[in-house]
Amino acid sequence: ESENSTIDNLTIYPNPSRDIFNITFTSNEKQDLEIRIINVIGEHVFIESKQQFVGEYTKQIDLKEYPKAIYFLEIETDYGVINKKLILQ
């Protein structure tokens, strides 16, 4: 994970959550992004691709249909992958 990533102000709230996670970040330059949420066995529960995205990304993701567990948010940029843990409880 490169620290000079082109993503800033990554915020996930609430975390832990019972159902909905709000995810926001800022892309500082035009880049292709893939936003993924993965469960502990590696299955994708959410995936979104953005081409040449710049500016503020905001997404509300509802995981209430999914088992209470730890999930992983991955944001793949042109410079590497940012990983964050989501706790659904």
mmCIF file of N, CA, C and O in Angstrom:
data_model
loop_
_atom_site.group_PDB
_atom_site.id
_atom_site.type_symbol
_atom_site.label_atom_id
_atom_site.label_comp_id
_atom_site.label_asym_id
_atom_site.label_seq_id
_atom_site.Cartn_x
_atom_site.Cartn_y
_atom_site.Cartn_z
ATOM 1 N N GLU A 1 0.847 -1.191 0.000
ATOM 2 C CA GLU A 1 0.000 0.000 0.000
ATOM 3 C C GLU A 1 0.880 1.238 0.000
ATOM 4 O O GLU A 1 1.649 1.470 0.909
ATOM 5 N N SER A 2 0.720 2.006 -1.037
ATOM 6 C CA SER A 2 1.538 3.203 -1.174
ATOM 7 C C SER A 2 0.935 4.334 -0.353
ATOM 8 O O SER A 2 -0.254 4.603 -0.417
ATOM 9 N N GLU A 3 1.764 4.988 0.420
ATOM 10 C CA GLU A 3 1.258 6.063 1.271
ATOM 11 C C GLU A 3 0.974 7.325 0.476
ATOM 12 O O GLU A 3 0.214 8.160 0.906
ATOM 13 N N ASN A 4 1.619 7.500 -0.679
ATOM 14 C CA ASN A 4 1.304 8.672 -1.479
ATOM 15 C C ASN A 4 0.200 8.325 -2.464
ATOM 16 O O ASN A 4 0.248 8.645 -3.640
ATOM 17 N N SER A 5 -0.794 7.640 -1.942
ATOM 18 C CA SER A 5 -1.935 7.263 -2.756
ATOM 19 C C SER A 5 -2.670 8.525 -3.178
ATOM 20 O O SER A 5 -2.527 9.584 -2.587
ATOM 21 N N THR A 6 -3.447 8.388 -4.227
ATOM 22 C CA THR A 6 -4.158 9.544 -4.756
ATOM 23 C C THR A 6 -5.548 9.644 -4.146
ATOM 24 O O THR A 6 -6.427 10.294 -4.692
ATOM 25 N N ILE A 7 -5.746 8.958 -3.032
ATOM 26 C CA ILE A 7 -7.035 8.997 -2.326
ATOM 27 C C ILE A 7 -6.821 9.686 -0.984
ATOM 28 O O ILE A 7 -5.877 9.364 -0.275
ATOM 29 N N ASP A 8 -7.710 10.609 -0.680
ATOM 30 C CA ASP A 8 -7.628 11.339 0.588
ATOM 31 C C ASP A 8 -8.938 11.239 1.338
ATOM 32 O O ASP A 8 -9.993 10.988 0.741
ATOM 33 N N ASN A 9 -8.857 11.503 2.630
ATOM 34 C CA ASN A 9 -10.045 11.684 3.471
ATOM 35 C C ASN A 9 -10.993 10.494 3.413
ATOM 36 O O ASN A 9 -12.209 10.670 3.372
ATOM 37 N N LEU A 10 -10.422 9.292 3.411
ATOM 38 C CA LEU A 10 -11.274 8.106 3.415
ATOM 39 C C LEU A 10 -11.965 8.006 4.773
ATOM 40 O O LEU A 10 -11.309 7.962 5.806
ATOM 41 N N THR A 11 -13.286 8.007 4.734
ATOM 42 C CA THR A 11 -14.092 7.950 5.950
ATOM 43 C C THR A 11 -15.144 6.861 5.780
ATOM 44 O O THR A 11 -15.782 6.765 4.732
ATOM 45 N N ILE A 12 -15.279 6.045 6.832
ATOM 46 C CA ILE A 12 -16.300 4.992 6.851
ATOM 47 C C ILE A 12 -17.071 5.169 8.157
ATOM 48 O O ILE A 12 -16.473 5.162 9.222
ATOM 49 N N TYR A 13 -18.383 5.360 8.063
ATOM 50 C CA TYR A 13 -19.160 5.557 9.289
ATOM 51 C C TYR A 13 -20.579 5.055 9.084
ATOM 52 O O TYR A 13 -21.071 5.073 7.957
ATOM 53 N N PRO A 14 -21.289 4.579 10.085
ATOM 54 C CA PRO A 14 -20.654 4.178 11.346
ATOM 55 C C PRO A 14 -19.848 2.907 11.136
ATOM 56 O O PRO A 14 -20.115 2.163 10.204
ATOM 57 N N ASN A 15 -18.892 2.671 11.972
ATOM 58 C CA ASN A 15 -18.094 1.444 11.879
ATOM 59 C C ASN A 15 -17.542 1.160 13.271
ATOM 60 O O ASN A 15 -16.675 1.895 13.723
ATOM 61 N N PRO A 16 -18.089 0.161 13.964
ATOM 62 C CA PRO A 16 -19.026 -0.872 13.521
ATOM 63 C C PRO A 16 -20.426 -0.331 13.195
ATOM 64 O O PRO A 16 -20.820 0.720 13.671
ATOM 65 N N SER A 17 -21.121 -1.126 12.387
ATOM 66 C CA SER A 17 -22.483 -0.777 12.006
ATOM 67 C C SER A 17 -23.370 -2.008 12.116
ATOM 68 O O SER A 17 -22.895 -3.133 12.017
ATOM 69 N N ARG A 18 -24.692 -1.764 12.274
ATOM 70 C CA ARG A 18 -25.634 -2.881 12.246
ATOM 71 C C ARG A 18 -26.125 -3.160 10.832
ATOM 72 O O ARG A 18 -26.640 -4.243 10.564
ATOM 73 N N ASP A 19 -26.010 -2.181 9.932
ATOM 74 C CA ASP A 19 -26.547 -2.394 8.588
ATOM 75 C C ASP A 19 -25.866 -1.528 7.526
ATOM 76 O O ASP A 19 -25.245 -2.043 6.630
ATOM 77 N N ILE A 20 -25.935 -0.206 7.684
ATOM 78 C CA ILE A 20 -25.493 0.678 6.619
ATOM 79 C C ILE A 20 -24.117 1.258 6.924
ATOM 80 O O ILE A 20 -23.862 1.729 8.029
ATOM 81 N N PHE A 21 -23.251 1.206 5.930
ATOM 82 C CA PHE A 21 -21.956 1.869 5.976
ATOM 83 C C PHE A 21 -21.961 3.004 4.961
ATOM 84 O O PHE A 21 -22.363 2.813 3.814
ATOM 85 N N ASN A 22 -21.536 4.169 5.398
ATOM 86 C CA ASN A 22 -21.320 5.290 4.493
ATOM 87 C C ASN A 22 -19.828 5.375 4.212
ATOM 88 O O ASN A 22 -19.019 5.405 5.142
ATOM 89 N N ILE A 23 -19.484 5.418 2.941
ATOM 90 C CA ILE A 23 -18.088 5.453 2.537
ATOM 91 C C ILE A 23 -17.878 6.713 1.713
ATOM 92 O O ILE A 23 -18.608 6.947 0.744
ATOM 93 N N THR A 24 -16.921 7.527 2.122
ATOM 94 C CA THR A 24 -16.581 8.705 1.329
ATOM 95 C C THR A 24 -15.061 8.816 1.222
ATOM 96 O O THR A 24 -14.336 8.422 2.131
ATOM 97 N N PHE A 25 -14.630 9.313 0.088
ATOM 98 C CA PHE A 25 -13.223 9.656 -0.076
ATOM 99 C C PHE A 25 -13.110 10.642 -1.228
ATOM 100 O O PHE A 25 -14.071 10.874 -1.958
ATOM 101 N N THR A 26 -11.937 11.198 -1.356
ATOM 102 C CA THR A 26 -11.667 12.138 -2.440
ATOM 103 C C THR A 26 -10.572 11.565 -3.328
ATOM 104 O O THR A 26 -9.532 11.130 -2.828
ATOM 105 N N SER A 27 -10.834 11.567 -4.614
ATOM 106 C CA SER A 27 -9.822 11.189 -5.598
ATOM 107 C C SER A 27 -9.173 12.472 -6.108
ATOM 108 O O SER A 27 -9.855 13.350 -6.627
ATOM 109 N N ASN A 28 -7.855 12.568 -5.940
ATOM 110 C CA ASN A 28 -7.156 13.819 -6.254
ATOM 111 C C ASN A 28 -6.825 13.994 -7.727
ATOM 112 O O ASN A 28 -6.445 15.075 -8.146
ATOM 113 N N GLU A 29 -6.916 12.916 -8.474
ATOM 114 C CA GLU A 29 -6.644 13.028 -9.906
ATOM 115 C C GLU A 29 -7.479 11.999 -10.628
ATOM 116 O O GLU A 29 -7.958 11.042 -10.019
ATOM 117 N N LYS A 30 -7.665 12.201 -11.915
ATOM 118 C CA LYS A 30 -8.453 11.252 -12.719
ATOM 119 C C LYS A 30 -7.768 9.895 -12.694
ATOM 120 O O LYS A 30 -6.594 9.776 -13.046
ATOM 121 N N GLN A 31 -8.527 8.888 -12.279
ATOM 122 C CA GLN A 31 -7.952 7.542 -12.220
ATOM 123 C C GLN A 31 -9.078 6.525 -12.262
ATOM 124 O O GLN A 31 -10.230 6.828 -11.958
ATOM 125 N N ASP A 32 -8.722 5.314 -12.657
ATOM 126 C CA ASP A 32 -9.668 4.206 -12.635
ATOM 127 C C ASP A 32 -9.659 3.618 -11.233
ATOM 128 O O ASP A 32 -8.597 3.322 -10.684
ATOM 129 N N LEU A 33 -10.843 3.457 -10.672
ATOM 130 C CA LEU A 33 -10.983 2.937 -9.318
ATOM 131 C C LEU A 33 -11.861 1.711 -9.339
ATOM 132 O O LEU A 33 -12.768 1.586 -10.160
ATOM 133 N N GLU A 34 -11.595 0.789 -8.425
ATOM 134 C CA GLU A 34 -12.545 -0.288 -8.159
ATOM 135 C C GLU A 34 -12.749 -0.336 -6.662
ATOM 136 O O GLU A 34 -11.787 -0.400 -5.899
ATOM 137 N N ILE A 35 -14.017 -0.286 -6.263
ATOM 138 C CA ILE A 35 -14.382 -0.316 -4.847
ATOM 139 C C ILE A 35 -15.033 -1.669 -4.593
ATOM 140 O O ILE A 35 -15.986 -2.035 -5.277
ATOM 141 N N ARG A 36 -14.477 -2.398 -3.640
ATOM 142 C CA ARG A 36 -14.975 -3.755 -3.371
ATOM 143 C C ARG A 36 -15.188 -3.937 -1.878
ATOM 144 O O ARG A 36 -14.409 -3.424 -1.076
ATOM 145 N N ILE A 37 -16.220 -4.709 -1.546
ATOM 146 C CA ILE A 37 -16.367 -5.204 -0.179
ATOM 147 C C ILE A 37 -16.354 -6.714 -0.256
ATOM 148 O O ILE A 37 -17.079 -7.321 -1.061
ATOM 149 N N ILE A 38 -15.524 -7.305 0.579
ATOM 150 C CA ILE A 38 -15.228 -8.737 0.507
ATOM 151 C C ILE A 38 -15.464 -9.337 1.886
ATOM 152 O O ILE A 38 -15.132 -8.717 2.902
ATOM 153 N N ASN A 39 -16.028 -10.538 1.916
ATOM 154 C CA ASN A 39 -16.199 -11.198 3.211
ATOM 155 C C ASN A 39 -14.947 -12.001 3.556
ATOM 156 O O ASN A 39 -13.976 -12.031 2.795
ATOM 157 N N VAL A 40 -14.972 -12.629 4.737
ATOM 158 C CA VAL A 40 -13.743 -13.272 5.217
ATOM 159 C C VAL A 40 -13.316 -14.450 4.358
ATOM 160 O O VAL A 40 -12.150 -14.842 4.405
ATOM 161 N N ILE A 41 -14.234 -15.011 3.560
ATOM 162 C CA ILE A 41 -13.810 -16.114 2.691
ATOM 163 C C ILE A 41 -13.550 -15.639 1.266
ATOM 164 O O ILE A 41 -13.414 -16.434 0.352
ATOM 165 N N GLY A 42 -13.493 -14.314 1.082
ATOM 166 C CA GLY A 42 -13.041 -13.781 -0.199
ATOM 167 C C GLY A 42 -14.134 -13.548 -1.222
ATOM 168 O O GLY A 42 -13.840 -13.231 -2.373
ATOM 169 N N GLU A 43 -15.386 -13.704 -0.822
ATOM 170 C CA GLU A 43 -16.478 -13.438 -1.754
ATOM 171 C C GLU A 43 -16.774 -11.941 -1.795
ATOM 172 O O GLU A 43 -16.746 -11.276 -0.757
ATOM 173 N N HIS A 44 -17.090 -11.446 -2.987
ATOM 174 C CA HIS A 44 -17.439 -10.043 -3.140
ATOM 175 C C HIS A 44 -18.910 -9.841 -2.786
ATOM 176 O O HIS A 44 -19.781 -10.477 -3.370
ATOM 177 N N VAL A 45 -19.178 -8.949 -1.841
ATOM 178 C CA VAL A 45 -20.571 -8.611 -1.538
ATOM 179 C C VAL A 45 -20.956 -7.285 -2.189
ATOM 180 O O VAL A 45 -22.130 -6.954 -2.295
ATOM 181 N N PHE A 46 -19.958 -6.536 -2.650
ATOM 182 C CA PHE A 46 -20.219 -5.275 -3.359
ATOM 183 C C PHE A 46 -19.020 -4.999 -4.246
ATOM 184 O O PHE A 46 -17.876 -5.251 -3.859
ATOM 185 N N ILE A 47 -19.287 -4.522 -5.449
ATOM 186 C CA ILE A 47 -18.188 -4.139 -6.334
ATOM 187 C C ILE A 47 -18.683 -3.016 -7.240
ATOM 188 O O ILE A 47 -19.807 -3.046 -7.716
ATOM 189 N N GLU A 48 -17.856 -2.001 -7.392
ATOM 190 C CA GLU A 48 -18.194 -0.896 -8.284
ATOM 191 C C GLU A 48 -16.922 -0.398 -8.941
ATOM 192 O O GLU A 48 -15.902 -0.226 -8.275
ATOM 193 N N SER A 49 -17.000 -0.180 -10.243
ATOM 194 C CA SER A 49 -15.857 0.350 -10.985
ATOM 195 C C SER A 49 -16.157 1.777 -11.425
ATOM 196 O O SER A 49 -17.279 2.088 -11.835
ATOM 197 N N LYS A 50 -15.148 2.615 -11.326
ATOM 198 C CA LYS A 50 -15.262 4.009 -11.771
ATOM 199 C C LYS A 50 -14.116 4.265 -12.733
ATOM 200 O O LYS A 50 -12.961 4.012 -12.395
ATOM 201 N N GLN A 51 -14.447 4.782 -13.923
ATOM 202 C CA GLN A 51 -13.411 5.098 -14.904
ATOM 203 C C GLN A 51 -13.089 6.590 -14.828
ATOM 204 O O GLN A 51 -13.995 7.423 -14.842
ATOM 205 N N GLN A 52 -11.802 6.857 -14.755
ATOM 206 C CA GLN A 52 -11.322 8.244 -14.822
ATOM 207 C C GLN A 52 -12.088 9.132 -13.842
ATOM 208 O O GLN A 52 -12.589 10.199 -14.196
ATOM 209 N N PHE A 53 -12.155 8.656 -12.615
ATOM 210 C CA PHE A 53 -12.927 9.346 -11.580
ATOM 211 C C PHE A 53 -12.055 10.354 -10.858
ATOM 212 O O PHE A 53 -10.926 10.063 -10.484
ATOM 213 N N VAL A 54 -12.604 11.544 -10.661
ATOM 214 C CA VAL A 54 -11.916 12.553 -9.857
ATOM 215 C C VAL A 54 -12.971 13.271 -9.031
ATOM 216 O O VAL A 54 -14.114 13.422 -9.469
ATOM 217 N N GLY A 55 -12.598 13.663 -7.807
ATOM 218 C CA GLY A 55 -13.539 14.365 -6.948
ATOM 219 C C GLY A 55 -13.983 13.510 -5.787
ATOM 220 O O GLY A 55 -13.297 12.567 -5.396
ATOM 221 N N GLU A 56 -15.161 13.844 -5.249
ATOM 222 C CA GLU A 56 -15.618 13.171 -4.043
ATOM 223 C C GLU A 56 -16.518 11.991 -4.388
ATOM 224 O O GLU A 56 -17.464 12.125 -5.162
ATOM 225 N N TYR A 57 -16.180 10.854 -3.802
ATOM 226 C CA TYR A 57 -16.972 9.634 -3.945
ATOM 227 C C TYR A 57 -17.762 9.458 -2.660
ATOM 228 O O TYR A 57 -17.223 9.584 -1.567
ATOM 229 N N THR A 58 -19.046 9.180 -2.798
ATOM 230 C CA THR A 58 -19.902 8.917 -1.635
ATOM 231 C C THR A 58 -20.777 7.724 -1.971
ATOM 232 O O THR A 58 -21.397 7.688 -3.041
ATOM 233 N N LYS A 59 -20.847 6.774 -1.062
ATOM 234 C CA LYS A 59 -21.691 5.594 -1.294
ATOM 235 C C LYS A 59 -22.251 5.131 0.031
ATOM 236 O O LYS A 59 -21.560 5.120 1.040
ATOM 237 N N GLN A 60 -23.511 4.751 -0.002
ATOM 238 C CA GLN A 60 -24.139 4.148 1.168
ATOM 239 C C GLN A 60 -24.380 2.680 0.819
ATOM 240 O O GLN A 60 -25.025 2.372 -0.181
ATOM 241 N N ILE A 61 -23.827 1.800 1.643
ATOM 242 C CA ILE A 61 -23.909 0.363 1.366
ATOM 243 C C ILE A 61 -24.634 -0.308 2.519
ATOM 244 O O ILE A 61 -24.247 -0.161 3.674
ATOM 245 N N ASP A 62 -25.692 -1.027 2.171
ATOM 246 C CA ASP A 62 -26.535 -1.679 3.177
ATOM 247 C C ASP A 62 -26.196 -3.162 3.222
ATOM 248 O O ASP A 62 -26.427 -3.881 2.251
ATOM 249 N N LEU A 63 -25.629 -3.602 4.342
ATOM 250 C CA LEU A 63 -25.234 -5.006 4.489
ATOM 251 C C LEU A 63 -26.163 -5.764 5.428
ATOM 252 O O LEU A 63 -25.792 -6.812 5.942
ATOM 253 N N LYS A 64 -27.378 -5.251 5.649
ATOM 254 C CA LYS A 64 -28.223 -5.905 6.657
ATOM 255 C C LYS A 64 -28.630 -7.315 6.269
ATOM 256 O O LYS A 64 -28.978 -8.106 7.132
ATOM 257 N N GLU A 65 -28.568 -7.639 4.969
ATOM 258 C CA GLU A 65 -28.918 -9.003 4.535
ATOM 259 C C GLU A 65 -27.760 -9.980 4.729
ATOM 260 O O GLU A 65 -27.917 -11.168 4.488
ATOM 261 N N TYR A 66 -26.611 -9.474 5.123
ATOM 262 C CA TYR A 66 -25.415 -10.310 5.218
ATOM 263 C C TYR A 66 -25.150 -10.704 6.663
ATOM 264 O O TYR A 66 -25.571 -10.020 7.588
ATOM 265 N N PRO A 67 -24.437 -11.817 6.861
ATOM 266 C CA PRO A 67 -24.136 -12.266 8.227
ATOM 267 C C PRO A 67 -23.292 -11.238 8.980
ATOM 268 O O PRO A 67 -22.477 -10.536 8.388
ATOM 269 N N LYS A 68 -23.508 -11.190 10.292
ATOM 270 C CA LYS A 68 -22.696 -10.336 11.160
ATOM 271 C C LYS A 68 -21.276 -10.890 11.167
ATOM 272 O O LYS A 68 -21.066 -12.053 11.536
ATOM 273 N N ALA A 69 -20.347 -10.069 10.756
ATOM 274 C CA ALA A 69 -18.968 -10.549 10.606
ATOM 275 C C ALA A 69 -18.082 -9.363 10.280
ATOM 276 O O ALA A 69 -18.552 -8.232 10.205
ATOM 277 N N ILE A 70 -16.824 -9.659 10.057
ATOM 278 C CA ILE A 70 -15.882 -8.650 9.586
ATOM 279 C C ILE A 70 -15.835 -8.731 8.062
ATOM 280 O O ILE A 70 -15.767 -9.811 7.480
ATOM 281 N N TYR A 71 -15.871 -7.565 7.447
ATOM 282 C CA TYR A 71 -15.745 -7.444 5.993
ATOM 283 C C TYR A 71 -14.554 -6.537 5.705
ATOM 284 O O TYR A 71 -14.082 -5.818 6.578
ATOM 285 N N PHE A 72 -14.116 -6.583 4.462
ATOM 286 C CA PHE A 72 -12.967 -5.774 4.078
ATOM 287 C C PHE A 72 -13.347 -4.888 2.907
ATOM 288 O O PHE A 72 -13.858 -5.365 1.902
ATOM 289 N N LEU A 73 -13.101 -3.597 3.092
ATOM 290 C CA LEU A 73 -13.261 -2.645 2.006
ATOM 291 C C LEU A 73 -11.924 -2.518 1.304
ATOM 292 O O LEU A 73 -10.898 -2.285 1.954
ATOM 293 N N GLU A 74 -11.919 -2.712 -0.010
ATOM 294 C CA GLU A 74 -10.713 -2.523 -0.813
ATOM 295 C C GLU A 74 -11.008 -1.461 -1.856
ATOM 296 O O GLU A 74 -12.019 -1.542 -2.557
ATOM 297 N N ILE A 75 -10.127 -0.489 -1.924
ATOM 298 C CA ILE A 75 -10.219 0.511 -2.989
ATOM 299 C C ILE A 75 -8.956 0.368 -3.820
ATOM 300 O O ILE A 75 -7.856 0.642 -3.350
ATOM 301 N N GLU A 76 -9.138 -0.111 -5.042
ATOM 302 C CA GLU A 76 -7.989 -0.289 -5.918
ATOM 303 C C GLU A 76 -7.837 0.953 -6.786
ATOM 304 O O GLU A 76 -8.776 1.369 -7.456
ATOM 305 N N THR A 77 -6.658 1.543 -6.717
ATOM 306 C CA THR A 77 -6.350 2.736 -7.506
ATOM 307 C C THR A 77 -5.239 2.388 -8.484
ATOM 308 O O THR A 77 -4.727 1.264 -8.493
ATOM 309 N N ASP A 78 -4.842 3.370 -9.280
ATOM 310 C CA ASP A 78 -3.704 3.168 -10.183
ATOM 311 C C ASP A 78 -2.403 2.973 -9.412
ATOM 312 O O ASP A 78 -1.390 2.613 -9.986
ATOM 313 N N TYR A 79 -2.436 3.241 -8.097
ATOM 314 C CA TYR A 79 -1.206 3.224 -7.293
ATOM 315 C C TYR A 79 -1.182 2.101 -6.268
ATOM 316 O O TYR A 79 -0.297 2.047 -5.444
ATOM 317 N N GLY A 80 -2.182 1.236 -6.282
ATOM 318 C CA GLY A 80 -2.203 0.161 -5.304
ATOM 319 C C GLY A 80 -3.579 0.027 -4.690
ATOM 320 O O GLY A 80 -4.551 0.613 -5.157
ATOM 321 N N VAL A 81 -3.642 -0.752 -3.629
ATOM 322 C CA VAL A 81 -4.921 -1.066 -2.994
ATOM 323 C C VAL A 81 -4.913 -0.551 -1.570
ATOM 324 O O VAL A 81 -3.959 -0.766 -0.825
ATOM 325 N N ILE A 82 -5.996 0.131 -1.199
ATOM 326 C CA ILE A 82 -6.198 0.591 0.175
ATOM 327 C C ILE A 82 -7.173 -0.390 0.818
ATOM 328 O O ILE A 82 -8.209 -0.712 0.236
ATOM 329 N N ASN A 83 -6.836 -0.857 2.013
ATOM 330 C CA ASN A 83 -7.677 -1.831 2.719
ATOM 331 C C ASN A 83 -8.179 -1.244 4.024
ATOM 332 O O ASN A 83 -7.401 -0.683 4.776
ATOM 333 N N LYS A 84 -9.482 -1.440 4.286
ATOM 334 C CA LYS A 84 -10.048 -1.054 5.577
ATOM 335 C C LYS A 84 -10.970 -2.174 6.039
ATOM 336 O O LYS A 84 -11.578 -2.874 5.228
ATOM 337 N N LYS A 85 -11.081 -2.287 7.349
ATOM 338 C CA LYS A 85 -11.929 -3.319 7.938
ATOM 339 C C LYS A 85 -13.300 -2.730 8.255
ATOM 340 O O LYS A 85 -13.389 -1.633 8.814
ATOM 341 N N LEU A 86 -14.356 -3.454 7.891
ATOM 342 C CA LEU A 86 -15.726 -3.077 8.243
ATOM 343 C C LEU A 86 -16.247 -4.106 9.228
ATOM 344 O O LEU A 86 -16.102 -5.306 9.006
ATOM 345 N N ILE A 87 -16.849 -3.647 10.314
ATOM 346 C CA ILE A 87 -17.391 -4.561 11.311
ATOM 347 C C ILE A 87 -18.904 -4.451 11.294
ATOM 348 O O ILE A 87 -19.468 -3.391 11.575
ATOM 349 N N LEU A 88 -19.547 -5.558 10.911
ATOM 350 C CA LEU A 88 -21.007 -5.623 10.898
ATOM 351 C C LEU A 88 -21.420 -6.412 12.123
ATOM 352 O O LEU A 88 -21.024 -7.569 12.294
ATOM 353 N N GLN A 89 -22.194 -5.769 13.021
ATOM 354 C CA GLN A 89 -22.508 -6.432 14.287
ATOM 355 C C GLN A 89 -23.975 -6.306 14.656
ATOM 356 O O GLN A 89 -24.697 -5.545 14.062
#
